[in-house]
Every structure is written in structure tokens, then in C-alpha cells.
Short mmCIF file of N, CA and C in Angstrom, two decimals:
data_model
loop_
_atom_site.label_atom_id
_atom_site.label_comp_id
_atom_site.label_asym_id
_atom_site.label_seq_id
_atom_site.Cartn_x
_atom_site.Cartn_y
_atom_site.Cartn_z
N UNK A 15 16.80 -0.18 1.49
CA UNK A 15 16.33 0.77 2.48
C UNK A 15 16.53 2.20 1.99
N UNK A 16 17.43 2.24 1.19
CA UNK A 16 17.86 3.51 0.80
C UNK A 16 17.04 3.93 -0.03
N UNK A 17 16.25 3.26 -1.39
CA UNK A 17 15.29 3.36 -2.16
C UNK A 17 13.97 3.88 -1.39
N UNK A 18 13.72 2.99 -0.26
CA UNK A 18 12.59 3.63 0.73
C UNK A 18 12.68 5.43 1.05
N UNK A 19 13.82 5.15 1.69
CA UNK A 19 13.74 6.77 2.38
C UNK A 19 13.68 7.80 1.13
N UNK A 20 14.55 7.58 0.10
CA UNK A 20 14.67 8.33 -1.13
C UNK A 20 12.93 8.76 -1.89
N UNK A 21 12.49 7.63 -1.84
CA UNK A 21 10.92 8.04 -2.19
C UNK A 21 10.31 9.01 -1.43
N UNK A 22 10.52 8.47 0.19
CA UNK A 22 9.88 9.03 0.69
C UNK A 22 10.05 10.79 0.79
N UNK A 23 11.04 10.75 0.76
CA UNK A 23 11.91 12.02 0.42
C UNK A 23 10.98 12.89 -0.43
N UNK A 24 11.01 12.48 -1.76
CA UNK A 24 9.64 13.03 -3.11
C UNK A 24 8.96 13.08 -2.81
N UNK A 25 7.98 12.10 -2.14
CA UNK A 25 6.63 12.58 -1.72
C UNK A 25 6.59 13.75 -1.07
N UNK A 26 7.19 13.65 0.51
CA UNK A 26 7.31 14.98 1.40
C UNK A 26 7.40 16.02 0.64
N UNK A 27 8.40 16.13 -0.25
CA UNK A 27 9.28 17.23 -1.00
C UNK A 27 7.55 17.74 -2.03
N UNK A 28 7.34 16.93 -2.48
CA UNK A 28 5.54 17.18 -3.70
C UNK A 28 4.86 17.66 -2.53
N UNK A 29 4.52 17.15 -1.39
CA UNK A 29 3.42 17.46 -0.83
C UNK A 29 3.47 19.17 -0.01
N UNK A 30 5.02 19.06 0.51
CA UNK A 30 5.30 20.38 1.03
C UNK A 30 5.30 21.53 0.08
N UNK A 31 5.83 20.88 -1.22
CA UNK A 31 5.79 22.72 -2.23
C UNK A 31 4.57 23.13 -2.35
N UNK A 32 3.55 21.65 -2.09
CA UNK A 32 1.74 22.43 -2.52
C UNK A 32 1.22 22.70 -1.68
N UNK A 33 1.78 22.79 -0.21
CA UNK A 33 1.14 23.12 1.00
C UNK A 33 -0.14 21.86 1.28
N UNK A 34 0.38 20.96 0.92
CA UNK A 34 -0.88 19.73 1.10
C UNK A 34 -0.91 19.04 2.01
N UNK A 35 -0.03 19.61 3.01
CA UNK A 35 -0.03 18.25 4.46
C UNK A 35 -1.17 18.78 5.33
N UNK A 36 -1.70 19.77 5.25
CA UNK A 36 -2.74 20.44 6.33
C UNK A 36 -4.19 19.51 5.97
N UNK A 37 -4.28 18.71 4.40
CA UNK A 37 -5.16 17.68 4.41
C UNK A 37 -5.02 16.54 4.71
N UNK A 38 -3.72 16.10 5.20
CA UNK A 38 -3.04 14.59 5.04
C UNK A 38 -3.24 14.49 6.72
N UNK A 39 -4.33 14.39 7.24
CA UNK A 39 -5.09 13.74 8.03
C UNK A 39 -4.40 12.09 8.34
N UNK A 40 -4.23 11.50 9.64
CA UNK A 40 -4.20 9.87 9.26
C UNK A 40 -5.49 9.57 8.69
N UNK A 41 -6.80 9.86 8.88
CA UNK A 41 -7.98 9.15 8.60
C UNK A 41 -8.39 9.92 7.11
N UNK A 42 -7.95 11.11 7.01
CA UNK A 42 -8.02 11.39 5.23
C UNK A 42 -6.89 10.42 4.21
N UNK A 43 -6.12 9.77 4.72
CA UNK A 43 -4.93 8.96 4.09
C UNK A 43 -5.06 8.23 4.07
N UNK A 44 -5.94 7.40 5.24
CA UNK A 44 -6.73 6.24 5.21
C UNK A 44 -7.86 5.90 4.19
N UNK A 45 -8.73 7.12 4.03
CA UNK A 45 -9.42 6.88 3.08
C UNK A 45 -9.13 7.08 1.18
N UNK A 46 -8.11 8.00 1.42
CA UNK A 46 -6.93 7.82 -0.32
C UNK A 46 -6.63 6.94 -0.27
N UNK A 47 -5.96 5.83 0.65
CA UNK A 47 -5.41 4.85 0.40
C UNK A 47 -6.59 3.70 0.07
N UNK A 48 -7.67 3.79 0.30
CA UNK A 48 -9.03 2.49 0.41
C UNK A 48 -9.52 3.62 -1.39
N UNK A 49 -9.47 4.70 -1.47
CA UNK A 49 -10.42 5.00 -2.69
C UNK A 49 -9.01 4.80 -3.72
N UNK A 50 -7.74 4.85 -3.76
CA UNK A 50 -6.83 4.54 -4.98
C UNK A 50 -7.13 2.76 -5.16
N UNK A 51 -7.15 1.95 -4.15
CA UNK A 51 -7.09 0.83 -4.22
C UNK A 51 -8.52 0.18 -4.92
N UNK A 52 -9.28 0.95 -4.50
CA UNK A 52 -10.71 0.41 -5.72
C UNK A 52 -10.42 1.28 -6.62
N UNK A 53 -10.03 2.22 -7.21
CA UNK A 53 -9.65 2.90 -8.82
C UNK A 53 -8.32 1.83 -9.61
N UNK A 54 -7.58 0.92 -8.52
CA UNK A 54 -7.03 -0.02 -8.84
C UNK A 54 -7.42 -1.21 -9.17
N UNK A 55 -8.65 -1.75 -8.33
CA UNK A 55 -9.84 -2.96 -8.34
C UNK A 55 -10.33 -2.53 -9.97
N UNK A 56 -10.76 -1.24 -9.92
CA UNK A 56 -11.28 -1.05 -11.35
C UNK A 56 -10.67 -1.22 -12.88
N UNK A 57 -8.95 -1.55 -12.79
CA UNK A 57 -8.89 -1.81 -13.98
C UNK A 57 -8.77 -3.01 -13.78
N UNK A 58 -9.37 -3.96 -13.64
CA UNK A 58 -9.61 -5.27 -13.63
C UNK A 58 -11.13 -5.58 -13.55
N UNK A 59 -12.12 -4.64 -13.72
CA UNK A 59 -13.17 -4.76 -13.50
C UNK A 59 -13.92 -5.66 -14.30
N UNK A 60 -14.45 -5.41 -15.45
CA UNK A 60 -14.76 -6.22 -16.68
C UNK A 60 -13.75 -7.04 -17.11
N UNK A 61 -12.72 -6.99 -17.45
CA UNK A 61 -11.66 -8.39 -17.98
C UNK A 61 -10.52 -8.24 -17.12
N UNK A 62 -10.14 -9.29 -16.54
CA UNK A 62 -9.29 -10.29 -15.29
C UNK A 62 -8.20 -10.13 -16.26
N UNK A 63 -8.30 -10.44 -17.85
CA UNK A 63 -7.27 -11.37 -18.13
C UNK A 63 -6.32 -9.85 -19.20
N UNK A 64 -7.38 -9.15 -20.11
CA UNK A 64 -6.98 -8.04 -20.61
C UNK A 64 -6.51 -6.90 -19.69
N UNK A 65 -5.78 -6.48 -18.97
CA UNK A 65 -6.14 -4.78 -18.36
C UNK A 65 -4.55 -4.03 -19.19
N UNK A 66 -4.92 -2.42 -18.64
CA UNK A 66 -3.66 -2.02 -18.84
C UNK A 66 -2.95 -1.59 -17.98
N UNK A 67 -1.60 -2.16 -18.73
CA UNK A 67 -0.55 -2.55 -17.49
C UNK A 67 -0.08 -1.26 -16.69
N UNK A 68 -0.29 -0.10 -17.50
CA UNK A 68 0.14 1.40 -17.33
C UNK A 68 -0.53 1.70 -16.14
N UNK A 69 -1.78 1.57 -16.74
CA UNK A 69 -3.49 1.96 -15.44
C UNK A 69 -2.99 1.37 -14.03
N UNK A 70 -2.45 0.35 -14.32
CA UNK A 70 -2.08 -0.45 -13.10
C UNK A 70 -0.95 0.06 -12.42
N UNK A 71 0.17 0.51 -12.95
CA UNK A 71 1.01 0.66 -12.00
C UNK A 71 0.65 2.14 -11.44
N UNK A 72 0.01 2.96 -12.31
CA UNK A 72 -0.14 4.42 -11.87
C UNK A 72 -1.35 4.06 -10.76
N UNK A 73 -2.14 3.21 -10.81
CA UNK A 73 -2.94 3.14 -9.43
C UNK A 73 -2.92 2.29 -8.59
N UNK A 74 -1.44 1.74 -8.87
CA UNK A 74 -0.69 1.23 -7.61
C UNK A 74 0.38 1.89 -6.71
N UNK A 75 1.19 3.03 -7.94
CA UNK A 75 1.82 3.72 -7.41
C UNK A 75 1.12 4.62 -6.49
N UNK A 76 -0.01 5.18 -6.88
CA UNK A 76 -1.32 5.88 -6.03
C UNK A 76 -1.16 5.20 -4.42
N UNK A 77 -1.44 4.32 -4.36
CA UNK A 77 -2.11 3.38 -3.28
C UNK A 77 -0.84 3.26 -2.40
N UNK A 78 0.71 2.99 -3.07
CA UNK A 78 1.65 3.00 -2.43
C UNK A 78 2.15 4.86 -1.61
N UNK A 79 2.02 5.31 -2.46
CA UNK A 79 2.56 7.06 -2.36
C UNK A 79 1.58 7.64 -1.15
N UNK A 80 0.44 7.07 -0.81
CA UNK A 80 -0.95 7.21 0.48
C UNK A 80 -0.49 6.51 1.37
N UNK A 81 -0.13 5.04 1.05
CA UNK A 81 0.94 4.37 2.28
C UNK A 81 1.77 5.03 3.13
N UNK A 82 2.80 5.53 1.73
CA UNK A 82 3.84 6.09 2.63
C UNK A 82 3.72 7.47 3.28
N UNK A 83 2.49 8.14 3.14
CA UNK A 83 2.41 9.35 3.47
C UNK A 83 1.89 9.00 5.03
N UNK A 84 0.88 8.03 5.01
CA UNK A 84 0.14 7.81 6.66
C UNK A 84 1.36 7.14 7.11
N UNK A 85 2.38 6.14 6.70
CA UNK A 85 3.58 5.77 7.95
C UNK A 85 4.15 6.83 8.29
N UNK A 86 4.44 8.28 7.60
CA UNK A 86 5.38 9.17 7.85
C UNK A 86 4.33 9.63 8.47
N UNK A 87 2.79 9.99 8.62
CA UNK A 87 2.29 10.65 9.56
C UNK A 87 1.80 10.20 10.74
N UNK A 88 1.91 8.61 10.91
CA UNK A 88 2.30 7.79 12.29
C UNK A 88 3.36 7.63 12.68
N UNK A 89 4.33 8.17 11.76
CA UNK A 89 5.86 8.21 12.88
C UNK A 89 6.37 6.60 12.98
N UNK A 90 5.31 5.73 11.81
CA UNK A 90 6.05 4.39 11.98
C UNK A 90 6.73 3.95 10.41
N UNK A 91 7.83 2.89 10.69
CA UNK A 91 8.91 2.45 10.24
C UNK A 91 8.01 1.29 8.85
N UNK A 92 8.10 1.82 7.58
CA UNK A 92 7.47 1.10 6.36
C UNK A 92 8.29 -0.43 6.97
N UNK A 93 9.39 -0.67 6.91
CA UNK A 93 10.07 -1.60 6.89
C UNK A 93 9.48 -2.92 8.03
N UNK A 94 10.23 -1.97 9.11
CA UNK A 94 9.98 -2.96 10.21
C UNK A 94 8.05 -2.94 10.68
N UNK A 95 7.03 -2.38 10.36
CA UNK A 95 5.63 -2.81 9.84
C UNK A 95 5.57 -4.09 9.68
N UNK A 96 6.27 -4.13 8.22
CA UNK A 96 5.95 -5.02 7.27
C UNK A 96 6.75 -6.44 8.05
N UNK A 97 7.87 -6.14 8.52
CA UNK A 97 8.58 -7.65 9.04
C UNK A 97 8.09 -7.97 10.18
N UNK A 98 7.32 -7.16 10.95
CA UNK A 98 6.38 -7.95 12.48
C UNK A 98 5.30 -8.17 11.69
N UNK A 99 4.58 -7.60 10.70
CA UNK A 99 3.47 -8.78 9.88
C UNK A 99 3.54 -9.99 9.21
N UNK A 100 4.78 -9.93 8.63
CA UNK A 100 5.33 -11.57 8.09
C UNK A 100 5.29 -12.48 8.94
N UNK A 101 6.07 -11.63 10.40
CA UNK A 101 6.31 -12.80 11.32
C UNK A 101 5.26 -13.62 12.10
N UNK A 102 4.31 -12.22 12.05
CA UNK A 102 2.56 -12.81 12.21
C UNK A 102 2.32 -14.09 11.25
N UNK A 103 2.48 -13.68 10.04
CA UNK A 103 2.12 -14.28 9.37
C UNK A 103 2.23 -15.80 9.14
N UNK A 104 3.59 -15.86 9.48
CA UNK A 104 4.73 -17.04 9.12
C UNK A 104 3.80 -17.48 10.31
N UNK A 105 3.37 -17.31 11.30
CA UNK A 105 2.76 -18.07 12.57
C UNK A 105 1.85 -18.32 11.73
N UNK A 106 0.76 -17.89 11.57
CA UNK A 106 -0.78 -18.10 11.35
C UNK A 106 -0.94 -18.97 10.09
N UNK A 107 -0.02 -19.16 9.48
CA UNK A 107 -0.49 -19.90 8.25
C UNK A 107 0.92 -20.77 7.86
N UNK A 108 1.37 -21.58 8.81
CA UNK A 108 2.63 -22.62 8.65
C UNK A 108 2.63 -23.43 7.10
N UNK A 109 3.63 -23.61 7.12
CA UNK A 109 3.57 -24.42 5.63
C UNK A 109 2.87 -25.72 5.82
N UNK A 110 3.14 -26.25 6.87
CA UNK A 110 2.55 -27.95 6.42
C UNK A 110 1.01 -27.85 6.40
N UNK A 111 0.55 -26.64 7.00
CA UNK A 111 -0.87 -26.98 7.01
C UNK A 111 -1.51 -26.01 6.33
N UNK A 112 -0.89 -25.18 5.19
CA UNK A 112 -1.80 -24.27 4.26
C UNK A 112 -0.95 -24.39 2.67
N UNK A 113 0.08 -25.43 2.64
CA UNK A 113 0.93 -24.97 1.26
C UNK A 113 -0.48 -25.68 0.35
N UNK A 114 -0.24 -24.74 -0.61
CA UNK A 114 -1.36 -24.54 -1.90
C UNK A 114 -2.72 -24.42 -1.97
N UNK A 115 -3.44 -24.06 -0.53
CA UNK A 115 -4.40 -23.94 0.20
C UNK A 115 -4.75 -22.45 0.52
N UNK A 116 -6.16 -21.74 -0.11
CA UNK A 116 -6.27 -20.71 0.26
C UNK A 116 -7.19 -20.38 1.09
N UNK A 117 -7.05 -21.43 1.97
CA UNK A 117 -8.77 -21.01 3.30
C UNK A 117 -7.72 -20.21 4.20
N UNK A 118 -8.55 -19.36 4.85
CA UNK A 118 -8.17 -18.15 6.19
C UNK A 118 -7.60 -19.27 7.55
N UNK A 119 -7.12 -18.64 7.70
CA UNK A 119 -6.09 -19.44 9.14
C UNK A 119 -6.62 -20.20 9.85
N UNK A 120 -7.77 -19.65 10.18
CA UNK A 120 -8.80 -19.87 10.80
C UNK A 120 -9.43 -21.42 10.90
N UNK A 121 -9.25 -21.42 9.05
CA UNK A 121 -10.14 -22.73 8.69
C UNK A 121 -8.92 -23.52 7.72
N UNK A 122 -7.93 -23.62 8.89
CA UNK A 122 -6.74 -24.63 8.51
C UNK A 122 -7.21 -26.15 8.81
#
């Protein structure tokens, strides 16, 4: 948890020295976060099996650093997000009826 807040810390700290929160919109953060994630789709574009590993984490770190900027500008908790979606999760797709199975919940 401490690693969390500490990041988040840097970001704020980058975004405030450049005066850049007056663009950090939820729905402009929304859309950094959907355009890093296809510049991420893209190094996998032509070969699945070749990419570079560098490309990848810098446009994952992208995609994560837009994350954490829209939870801090919804005022909601990265953490506890993520553990009421598991717990969704853990419902919607039980082990006995999806282990090694990748159809949607739906079509259990």
C-alpha cells in the first residue's frame, strides 16, 4: 500500500510542477487512458510472439500513471476498486464452472 501512495505521490508531484491538472479532466483521463492502451495494443501489432519488452512496459506504465491520475481525480481508493471487482468477479465466473474455459459468464 505504501508503494501505491508513494507513486501516487510522483505523479501529483510531475503533474503539479507543469501546471497540468487544469487538463486532467475525468473524461480527458479517460480518454489517455483508452489512447496509451492501444499505443500498448500496438507493440504487439504485427508479431504476438517478437515485441519489445521496453515498448511495453513504458506503455504500460503510460496506461497505469492515467489510472492513477482519474482515481485521484474521483476521490476513489486504487485498492479497494480493485477488491469489490475481484469479489464481483469471484461471483461471476466460479471455478467449477469456468476453470480453463474462456467463454464470458454469461455463456457458462
Amino acid at each position: 500500500m505504501d508503494k501505491l501512495k508513494t507513486i501516487n505521490k510522483q505523479i501529483k508531484r510531475f503533474v503539479n510542477e507543469r501546471n497540468w491538472d487544469k487538463f486532467h479532466s475525468p473524461a480527458n483521463l479517460a480518454k489517455s487512458i483508452s489512447i496509451e492502451a492501444n499505443e500498448l495494443l500496438e507493440c504487439f501489432q504485427w508479431d504476438e510472439q517478437n515485441y519489445n519488452l521496453d515498448d511495453v512496459k513504458d506503455e504500460l506504465a503510460d496506461v497505469f500513471t492515467y489510472c492513477f491520475q482519474l482515481a485521484d481525480k474521483l476521490d476513489v481508493d486504487i485498492y479497494q476498486i480493485i477488491s469489490d471487482k475481484m469479489r464481483k468477479n469471484i461471483a461471476k465466473y466460479p471455478i467449477e464452472k469456468c476453470k480453463g474455459k474462456a467463454n464470458k459468464y454469461d455463456k457458462l
